[in-house]
Coordinates of C-alpha atoms and ligand atoms in Angstrom, one line a residue:
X26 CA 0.0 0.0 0.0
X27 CA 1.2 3.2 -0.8
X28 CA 0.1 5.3 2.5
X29 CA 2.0 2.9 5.0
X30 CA 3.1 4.4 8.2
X31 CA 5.8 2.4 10.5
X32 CA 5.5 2.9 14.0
X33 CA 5.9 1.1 17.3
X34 CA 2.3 1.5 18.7
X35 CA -0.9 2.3 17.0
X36 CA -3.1 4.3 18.6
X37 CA -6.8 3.8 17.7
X38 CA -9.1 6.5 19.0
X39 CA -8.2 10.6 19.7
X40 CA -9.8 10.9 22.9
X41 CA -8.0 12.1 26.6
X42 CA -7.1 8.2 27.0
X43 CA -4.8 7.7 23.4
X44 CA -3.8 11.3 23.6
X45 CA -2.2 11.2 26.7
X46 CA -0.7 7.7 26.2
X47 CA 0.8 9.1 22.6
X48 CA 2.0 11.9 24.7
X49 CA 3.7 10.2 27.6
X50 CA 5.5 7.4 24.8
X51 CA 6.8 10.2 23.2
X52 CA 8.6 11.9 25.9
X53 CA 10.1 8.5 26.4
X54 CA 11.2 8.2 23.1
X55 CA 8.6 5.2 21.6
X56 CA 7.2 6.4 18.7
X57 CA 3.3 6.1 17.7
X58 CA 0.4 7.1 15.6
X59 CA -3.0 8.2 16.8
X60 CA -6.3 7.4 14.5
X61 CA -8.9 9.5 15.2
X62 CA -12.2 9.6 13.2
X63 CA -13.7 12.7 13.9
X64 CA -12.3 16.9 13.3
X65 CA -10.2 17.4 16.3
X66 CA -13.2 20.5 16.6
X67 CA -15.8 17.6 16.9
X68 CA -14.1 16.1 20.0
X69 CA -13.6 19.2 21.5
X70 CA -17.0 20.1 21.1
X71 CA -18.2 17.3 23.6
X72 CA -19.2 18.0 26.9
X73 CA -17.8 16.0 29.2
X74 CA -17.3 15.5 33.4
X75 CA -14.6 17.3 35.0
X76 CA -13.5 16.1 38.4
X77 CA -9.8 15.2 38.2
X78 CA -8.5 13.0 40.7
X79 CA -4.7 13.3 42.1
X80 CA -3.6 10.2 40.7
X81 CA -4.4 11.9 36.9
X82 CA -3.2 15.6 37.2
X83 CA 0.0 13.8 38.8
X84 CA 0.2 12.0 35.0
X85 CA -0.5 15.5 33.2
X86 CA 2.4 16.8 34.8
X87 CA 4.1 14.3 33.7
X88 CA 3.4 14.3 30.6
X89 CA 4.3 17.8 30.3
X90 CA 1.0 19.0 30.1
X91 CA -0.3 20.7 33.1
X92 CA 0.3 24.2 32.8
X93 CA -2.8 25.7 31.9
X94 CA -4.8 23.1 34.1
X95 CA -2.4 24.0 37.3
X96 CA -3.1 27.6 36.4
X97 CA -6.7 27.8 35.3
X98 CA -8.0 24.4 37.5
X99 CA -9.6 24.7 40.8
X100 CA -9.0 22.6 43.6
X101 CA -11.5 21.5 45.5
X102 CA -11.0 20.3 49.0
X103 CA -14.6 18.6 49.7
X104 CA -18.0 18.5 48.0
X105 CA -21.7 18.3 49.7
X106 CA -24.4 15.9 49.7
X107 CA -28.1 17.5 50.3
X108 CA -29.9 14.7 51.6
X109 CA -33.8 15.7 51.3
X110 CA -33.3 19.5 51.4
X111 CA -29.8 19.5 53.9
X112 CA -26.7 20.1 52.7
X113 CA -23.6 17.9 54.4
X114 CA -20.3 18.8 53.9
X115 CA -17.4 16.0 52.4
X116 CA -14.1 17.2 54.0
X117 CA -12.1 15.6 51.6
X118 CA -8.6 16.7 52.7
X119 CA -9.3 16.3 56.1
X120 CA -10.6 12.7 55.6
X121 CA -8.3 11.7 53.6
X122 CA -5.2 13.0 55.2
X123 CA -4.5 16.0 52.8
X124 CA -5.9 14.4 49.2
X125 CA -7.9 17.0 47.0
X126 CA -9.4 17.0 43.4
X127 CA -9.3 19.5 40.5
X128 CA -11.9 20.8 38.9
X129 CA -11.2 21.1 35.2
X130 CA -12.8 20.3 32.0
X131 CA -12.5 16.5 29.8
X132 CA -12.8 19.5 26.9
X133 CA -9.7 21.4 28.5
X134 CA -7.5 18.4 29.3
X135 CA -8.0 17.3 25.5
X136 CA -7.0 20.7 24.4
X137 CA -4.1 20.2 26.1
X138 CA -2.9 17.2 24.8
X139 CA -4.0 18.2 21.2
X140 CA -1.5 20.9 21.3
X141 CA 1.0 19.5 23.3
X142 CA 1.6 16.8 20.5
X143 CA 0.9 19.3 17.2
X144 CA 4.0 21.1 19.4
X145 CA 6.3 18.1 19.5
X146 CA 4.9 17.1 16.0
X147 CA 3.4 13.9 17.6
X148 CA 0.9 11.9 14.4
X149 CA -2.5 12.2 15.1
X150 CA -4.8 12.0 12.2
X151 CA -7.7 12.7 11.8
X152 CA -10.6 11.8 9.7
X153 CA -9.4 8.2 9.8
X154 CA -12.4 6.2 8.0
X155 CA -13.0 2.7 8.1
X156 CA -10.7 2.5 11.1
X157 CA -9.8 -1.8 11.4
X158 CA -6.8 -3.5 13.1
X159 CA -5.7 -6.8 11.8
X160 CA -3.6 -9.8 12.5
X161 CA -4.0 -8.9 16.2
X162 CA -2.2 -12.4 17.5
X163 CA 0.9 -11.9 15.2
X164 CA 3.8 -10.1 16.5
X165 CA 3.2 -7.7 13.3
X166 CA -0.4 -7.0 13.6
X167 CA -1.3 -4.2 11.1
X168 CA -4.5 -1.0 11.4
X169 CA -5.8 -0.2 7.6
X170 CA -7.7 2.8 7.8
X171 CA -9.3 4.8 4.5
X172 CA -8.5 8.7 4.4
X173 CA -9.4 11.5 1.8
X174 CA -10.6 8.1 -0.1
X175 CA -7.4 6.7 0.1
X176 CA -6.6 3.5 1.4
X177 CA -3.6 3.6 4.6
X178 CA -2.1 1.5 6.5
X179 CA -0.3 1.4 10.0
X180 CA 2.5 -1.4 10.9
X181 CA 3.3 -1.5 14.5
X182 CA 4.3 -3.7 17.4
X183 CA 1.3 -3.1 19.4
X184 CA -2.1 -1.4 18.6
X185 CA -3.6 0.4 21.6
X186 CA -7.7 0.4 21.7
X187 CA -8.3 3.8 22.9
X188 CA -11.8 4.5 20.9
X189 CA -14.5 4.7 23.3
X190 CA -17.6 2.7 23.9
X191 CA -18.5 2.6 20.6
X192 CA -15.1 2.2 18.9
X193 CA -13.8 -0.7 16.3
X194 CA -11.6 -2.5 18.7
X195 CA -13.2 -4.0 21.3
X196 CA -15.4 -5.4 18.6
X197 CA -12.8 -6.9 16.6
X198 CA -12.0 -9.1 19.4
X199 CA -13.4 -12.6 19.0
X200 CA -16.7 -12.8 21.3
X201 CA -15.8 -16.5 22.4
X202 CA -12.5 -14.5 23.8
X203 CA -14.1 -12.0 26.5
X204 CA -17.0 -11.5 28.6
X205 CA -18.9 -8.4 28.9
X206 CA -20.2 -7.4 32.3
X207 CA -23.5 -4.9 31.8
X208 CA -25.6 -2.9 34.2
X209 CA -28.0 -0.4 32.6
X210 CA -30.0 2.3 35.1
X211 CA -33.9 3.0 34.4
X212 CA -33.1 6.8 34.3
X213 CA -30.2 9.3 32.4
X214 CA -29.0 12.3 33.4
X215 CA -29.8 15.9 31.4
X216 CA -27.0 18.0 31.8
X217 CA -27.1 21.8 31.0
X218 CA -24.2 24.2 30.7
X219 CA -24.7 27.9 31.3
X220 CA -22.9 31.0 31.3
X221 CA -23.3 32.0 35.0
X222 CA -22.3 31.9 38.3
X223 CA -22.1 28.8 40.2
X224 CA -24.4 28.3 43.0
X225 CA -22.1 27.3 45.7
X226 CA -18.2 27.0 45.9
X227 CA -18.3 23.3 45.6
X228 CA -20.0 20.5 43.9
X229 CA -23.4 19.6 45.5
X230 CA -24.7 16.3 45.1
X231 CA -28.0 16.1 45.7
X232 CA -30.8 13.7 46.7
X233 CA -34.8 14.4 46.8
X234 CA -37.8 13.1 46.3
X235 CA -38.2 14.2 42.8
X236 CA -34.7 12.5 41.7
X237 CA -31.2 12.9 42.1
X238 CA -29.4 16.3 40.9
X239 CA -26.2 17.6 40.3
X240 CA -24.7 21.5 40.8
X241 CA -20.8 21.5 39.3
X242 CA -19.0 23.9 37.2
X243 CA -16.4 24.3 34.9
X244 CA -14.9 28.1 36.5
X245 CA -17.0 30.7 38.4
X246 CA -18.4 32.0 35.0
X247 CA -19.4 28.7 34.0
X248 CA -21.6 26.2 35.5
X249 CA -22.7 22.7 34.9
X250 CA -25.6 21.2 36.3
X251 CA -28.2 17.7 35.7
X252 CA -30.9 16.4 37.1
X253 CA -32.0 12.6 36.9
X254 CA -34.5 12.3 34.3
X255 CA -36.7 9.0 32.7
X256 CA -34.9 7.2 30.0
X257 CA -37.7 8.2 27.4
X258 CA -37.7 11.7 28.2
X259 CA -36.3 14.1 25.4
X260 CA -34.1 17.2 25.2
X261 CA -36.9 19.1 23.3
X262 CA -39.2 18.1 26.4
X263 CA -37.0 20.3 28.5
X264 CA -37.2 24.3 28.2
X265 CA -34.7 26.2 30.2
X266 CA -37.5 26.9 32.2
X267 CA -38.5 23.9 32.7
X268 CA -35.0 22.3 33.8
X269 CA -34.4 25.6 36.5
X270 CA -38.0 25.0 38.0
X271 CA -36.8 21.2 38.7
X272 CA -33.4 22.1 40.0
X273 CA -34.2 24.5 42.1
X274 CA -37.2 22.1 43.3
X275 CA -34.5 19.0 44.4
X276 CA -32.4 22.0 45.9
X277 CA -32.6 22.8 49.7
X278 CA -34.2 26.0 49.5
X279 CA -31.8 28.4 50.3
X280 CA -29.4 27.1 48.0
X281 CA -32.4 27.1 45.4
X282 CA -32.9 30.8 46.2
X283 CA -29.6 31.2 45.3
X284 CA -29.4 30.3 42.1
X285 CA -28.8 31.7 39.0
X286 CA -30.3 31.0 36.0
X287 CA -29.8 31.6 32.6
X288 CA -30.1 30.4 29.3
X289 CA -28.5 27.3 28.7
X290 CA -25.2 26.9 26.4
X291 CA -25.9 23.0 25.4
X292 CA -28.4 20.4 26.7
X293 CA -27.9 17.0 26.8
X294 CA -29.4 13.6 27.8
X295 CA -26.9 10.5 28.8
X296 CA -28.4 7.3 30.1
X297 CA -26.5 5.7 32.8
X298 CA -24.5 2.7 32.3
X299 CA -22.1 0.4 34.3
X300 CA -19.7 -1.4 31.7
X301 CA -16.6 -3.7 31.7
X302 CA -15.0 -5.7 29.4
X303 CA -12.6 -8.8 30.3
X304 CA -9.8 -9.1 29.6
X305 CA -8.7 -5.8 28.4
X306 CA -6.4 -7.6 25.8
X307 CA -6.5 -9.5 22.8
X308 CA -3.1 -11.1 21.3
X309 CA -1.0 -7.6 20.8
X310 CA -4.2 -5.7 21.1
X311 CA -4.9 -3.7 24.2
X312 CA -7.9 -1.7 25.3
X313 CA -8.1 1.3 27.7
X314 CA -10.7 3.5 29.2
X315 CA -14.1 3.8 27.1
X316 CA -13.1 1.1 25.1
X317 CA -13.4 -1.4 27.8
X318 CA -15.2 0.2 30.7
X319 CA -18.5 2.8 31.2
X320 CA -19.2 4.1 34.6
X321 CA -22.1 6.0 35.2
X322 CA -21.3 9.9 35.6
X323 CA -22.0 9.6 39.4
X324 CA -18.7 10.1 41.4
X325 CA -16.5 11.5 38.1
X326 CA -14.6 8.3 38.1
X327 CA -14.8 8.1 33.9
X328 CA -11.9 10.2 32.7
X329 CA -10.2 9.2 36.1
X330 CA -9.9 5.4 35.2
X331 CA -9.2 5.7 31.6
X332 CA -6.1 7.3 33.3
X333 CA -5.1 4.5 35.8
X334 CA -5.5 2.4 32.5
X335 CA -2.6 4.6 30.7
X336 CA -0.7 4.7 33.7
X337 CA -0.1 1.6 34.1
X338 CA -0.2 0.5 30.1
X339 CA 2.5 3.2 29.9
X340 CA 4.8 2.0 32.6
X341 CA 4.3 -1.3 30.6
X342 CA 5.7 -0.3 27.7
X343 CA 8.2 1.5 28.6
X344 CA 9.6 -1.4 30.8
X345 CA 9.3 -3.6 27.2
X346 CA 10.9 -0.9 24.8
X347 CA 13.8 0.3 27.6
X348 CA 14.7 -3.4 29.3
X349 CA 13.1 -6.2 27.6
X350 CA 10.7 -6.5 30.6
X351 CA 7.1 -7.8 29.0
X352 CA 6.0 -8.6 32.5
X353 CA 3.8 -5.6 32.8
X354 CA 2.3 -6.2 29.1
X355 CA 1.6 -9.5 30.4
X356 CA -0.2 -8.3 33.4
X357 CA -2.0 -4.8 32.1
X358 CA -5.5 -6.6 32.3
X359 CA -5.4 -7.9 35.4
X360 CA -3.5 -4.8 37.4
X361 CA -5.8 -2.8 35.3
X362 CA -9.4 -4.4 35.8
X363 CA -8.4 -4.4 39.8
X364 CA -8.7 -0.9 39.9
X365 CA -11.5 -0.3 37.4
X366 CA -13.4 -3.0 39.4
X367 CA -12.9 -0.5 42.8
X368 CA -14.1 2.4 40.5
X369 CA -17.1 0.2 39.2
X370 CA -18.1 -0.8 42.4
X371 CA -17.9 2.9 43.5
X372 CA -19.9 4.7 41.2
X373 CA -22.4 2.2 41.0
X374 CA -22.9 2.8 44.8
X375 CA -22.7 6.7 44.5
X376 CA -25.6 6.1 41.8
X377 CA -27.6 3.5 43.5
X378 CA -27.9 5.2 47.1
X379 CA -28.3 9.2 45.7
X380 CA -30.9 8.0 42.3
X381 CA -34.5 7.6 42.6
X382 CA -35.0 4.1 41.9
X383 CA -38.9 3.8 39.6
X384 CA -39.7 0.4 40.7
X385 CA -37.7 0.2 44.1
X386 CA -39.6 -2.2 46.9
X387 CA -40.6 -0.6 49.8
X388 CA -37.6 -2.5 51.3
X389 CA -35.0 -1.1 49.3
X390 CA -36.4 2.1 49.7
X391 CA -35.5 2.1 53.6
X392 CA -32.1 0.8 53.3
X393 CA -31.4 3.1 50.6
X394 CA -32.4 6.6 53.0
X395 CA -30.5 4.3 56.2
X396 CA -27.9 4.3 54.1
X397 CA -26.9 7.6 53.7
X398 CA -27.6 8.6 56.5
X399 CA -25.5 5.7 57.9
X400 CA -23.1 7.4 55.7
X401 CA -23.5 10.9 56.3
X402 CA -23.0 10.2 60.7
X403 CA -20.4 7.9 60.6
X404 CA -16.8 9.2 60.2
X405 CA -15.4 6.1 59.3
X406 CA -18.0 5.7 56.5
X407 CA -17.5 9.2 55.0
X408 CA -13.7 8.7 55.2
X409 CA -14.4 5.4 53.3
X410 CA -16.4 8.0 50.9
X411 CA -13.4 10.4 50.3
X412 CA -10.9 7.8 50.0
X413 CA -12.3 6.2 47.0
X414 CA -13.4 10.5 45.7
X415 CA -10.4 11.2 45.4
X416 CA -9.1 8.2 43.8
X417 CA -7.4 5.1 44.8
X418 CA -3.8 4.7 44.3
X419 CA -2.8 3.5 41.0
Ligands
LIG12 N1 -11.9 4.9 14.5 C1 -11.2 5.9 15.0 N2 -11.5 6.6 16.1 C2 -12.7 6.3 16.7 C3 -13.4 5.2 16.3 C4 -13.0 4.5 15.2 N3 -13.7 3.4 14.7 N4 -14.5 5.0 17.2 C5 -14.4 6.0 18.1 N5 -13.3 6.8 17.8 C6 -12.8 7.9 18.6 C7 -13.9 8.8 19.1 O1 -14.3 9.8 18.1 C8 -13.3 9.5 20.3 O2 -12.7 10.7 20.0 O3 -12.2 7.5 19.8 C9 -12.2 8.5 20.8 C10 -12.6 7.9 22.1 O4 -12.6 8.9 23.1 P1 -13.5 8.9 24.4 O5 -14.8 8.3 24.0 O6 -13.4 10.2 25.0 O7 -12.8 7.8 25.3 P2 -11.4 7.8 26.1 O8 -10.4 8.6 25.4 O9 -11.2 6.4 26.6 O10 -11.8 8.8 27.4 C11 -12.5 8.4 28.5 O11 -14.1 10.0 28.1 O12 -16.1 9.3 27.5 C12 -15.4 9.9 28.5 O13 -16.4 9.0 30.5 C13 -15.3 8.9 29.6 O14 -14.4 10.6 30.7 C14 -14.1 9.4 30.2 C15 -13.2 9.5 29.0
LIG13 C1 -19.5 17.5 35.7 O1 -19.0 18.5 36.1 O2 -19.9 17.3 34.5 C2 -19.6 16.3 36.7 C3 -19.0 16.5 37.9 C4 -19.1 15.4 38.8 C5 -19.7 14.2 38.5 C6 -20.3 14.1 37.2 C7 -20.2 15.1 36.3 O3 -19.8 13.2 39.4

């Protein structure tokens, strides 16, 4: 083929997750190619969470790529939970010993790592159509890809999976060769974005009797907020008005009084979904973040472990390239589905004791408000809460 491109790992999928792992090869010297096919203006056009935990600003800065997020990011040292109109504070740092998250954008740390590689003249192309790898048990598996109707090709040593829920690689993989792991929730999240202030200093989590909602923010000009919503509802069902008048009704009061409204910048609906993939490789094929897990939105822990997943696949490779050392190729799935299992296990709690559940029995109901308020009196069980916030250790 004309259009073939050597390299040492192929990179399917421009998202944060085969950005940053693109990124971090590079400044060890392993050489790869990202295939991304959407405009890089399409992926920064989605909205996404933006709760950092340590673990991952501690991997932007070392991938060279934390300037503007140290500068322009907030920390934030707790959140709240309103239980039925009362607000409780999370002390995060003081639970946890000192640990804190960061408040910045998905859109802004994929900014980042766009122009961090167009600046060391990393390959990331875009428009890649008909993205497929091949030969994925062969020590030269190969991606084929179709751009400006021409027909490419990537050689390479390794081809990472980095394309989302939806993406070609997870689905290349033989179904006899993995098991999927499902839960889907009988409610989504809307989500509006708006031009004003937010309504309180930190995130408020929020449970009522008319659903679950969410208050968080992107800077103190911009604020994000959802409310739980039935999976049939649509976006055009939802005025501005509308979506205020239900915030402000699963608010406590004086927060709700509080608020400022405005008209909203995008509006969105997301069902929620638990999701994992084992194991999260295939011959020389491996898969990380979207690819091979979904959480749902509840607890921010999406971005966070697609990051644990480059962490470690990064530390892999570069043990391979640098010493010969394939032990931590051989054991990416496993170290890496430990964690994601933790962050799994934590959002679907988060969801499942702050959500209205439709068809709940009366029994489930009352363990669900003991919970939390088992939750919200104990010490020990909020420090349990923070711990896993912030983000377990990689
Ligand atoms: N060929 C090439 N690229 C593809 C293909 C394909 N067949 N299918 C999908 N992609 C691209 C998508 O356009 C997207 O830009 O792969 C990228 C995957 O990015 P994300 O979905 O953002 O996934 P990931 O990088 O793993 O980031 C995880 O994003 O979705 C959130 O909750 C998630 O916050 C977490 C983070
Ligand atoms: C967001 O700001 O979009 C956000 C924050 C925290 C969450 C989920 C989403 O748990």
């Amino acid at each position: 083929m004309a259009n073939t491109i050597k390299t040492k790992v192929g990179i399917i999928g421009g998202g944060p997750s085969g950005l940053l792992l693109s990124q971090l090869l590079d400044l060890k010297g392993i050489d790869s190619v990202v295939l991304e096919r959407r405009t890089r203006d399409y992926v920064l056009g989605r909205i996404r969470a933006g709760v950092l935990e340590q673990g991952f600003t501690d991997l932007m800065r070392e991938a060279g790529v934390a300037e503007r997020m140290d500068a322009e990011g907030e920390i934030h040292n707790g959140f709240e939970i309103s239980d039925m109109g009362r607000l409780h504070h999370i002390d995060l740092k003081g639970l946890t010993g000192g640990d804190t998250v960061m408040v910045y954008g998905q859109t802004e740390v994929t900014r980042d790592l766009y122009d961090a590689r167009e600046a060391r003249g990393g390959k990331v192309i875009h428009e890649a159509m008909d993205v497929q790898p091949h030969d994925l048990t062969s020590d030269a598996p190969y991606i084929t890809y179709t751009r400006d109707g021409e027909k490419c090709r990537v050689d390479c040593d390794f081809i990472v999976g980095a394309d989302g829920f939806h993406g070609v690689s997870r689905k290349s993989i033989p179904e006899d060769q993995i098991t999927e792991y499902e839960k889907v929730y009988p409610f989504g999240w809307l989500g509006i974005l708006s031009e004003t202030k937010p309504v309180h200093p930190e995130l408020i989590y929020a449970r009522s009797e008319r659903g679950f909602a969410l208050c968080s923010l992107r800077s103190q000009v911009l604020s994000r907020y959802y409310v739980q919503v039935p999976l049939d509802d649509k976006v055009e069902d939802w005025s501005d008005e509308r979506f205020w008048d239900e915030l402000k009704a699963r608010l406590p009061e004086d927060v709700a009084a509080k608020l400022e409204t405005g008209p909203s910048i995008e509006k969105s609906i997301a069902p929620l979904r638990s999701f994992v993939c084992e194991p999260m490789r295939y011959g020389n094929l491996f898969l990380a973040g979207d690819a091979a897990h979904i959480v749902p939105p509840t607890g921010a822990k999406g971005l966070n472990s697609a990051a644990s997943d480059i962490y470690y696949l990064y530390h892999a490779m570069v043990a391979h390239y640098d010493e010969g050392d394939s032990t931590g190729l051989d054991s990416y799935s496993e170290t890496a589905l430990r964690r994601v299992w933790k962050a799994q296990r934590f959002s679907w709690w988060m969801t499942s004791m702050l959500h209205n559940f439709p068809d709940n029995p009366d029994f489930d109901r009352k363990i669900q408000n003991i919970e939390l308020e088992y939750f919200l009196e104990s010490e020990a069980a909020r420090a349990s809460l923070a711990e896993n916030y912030v983000g377990l250790p990689f």
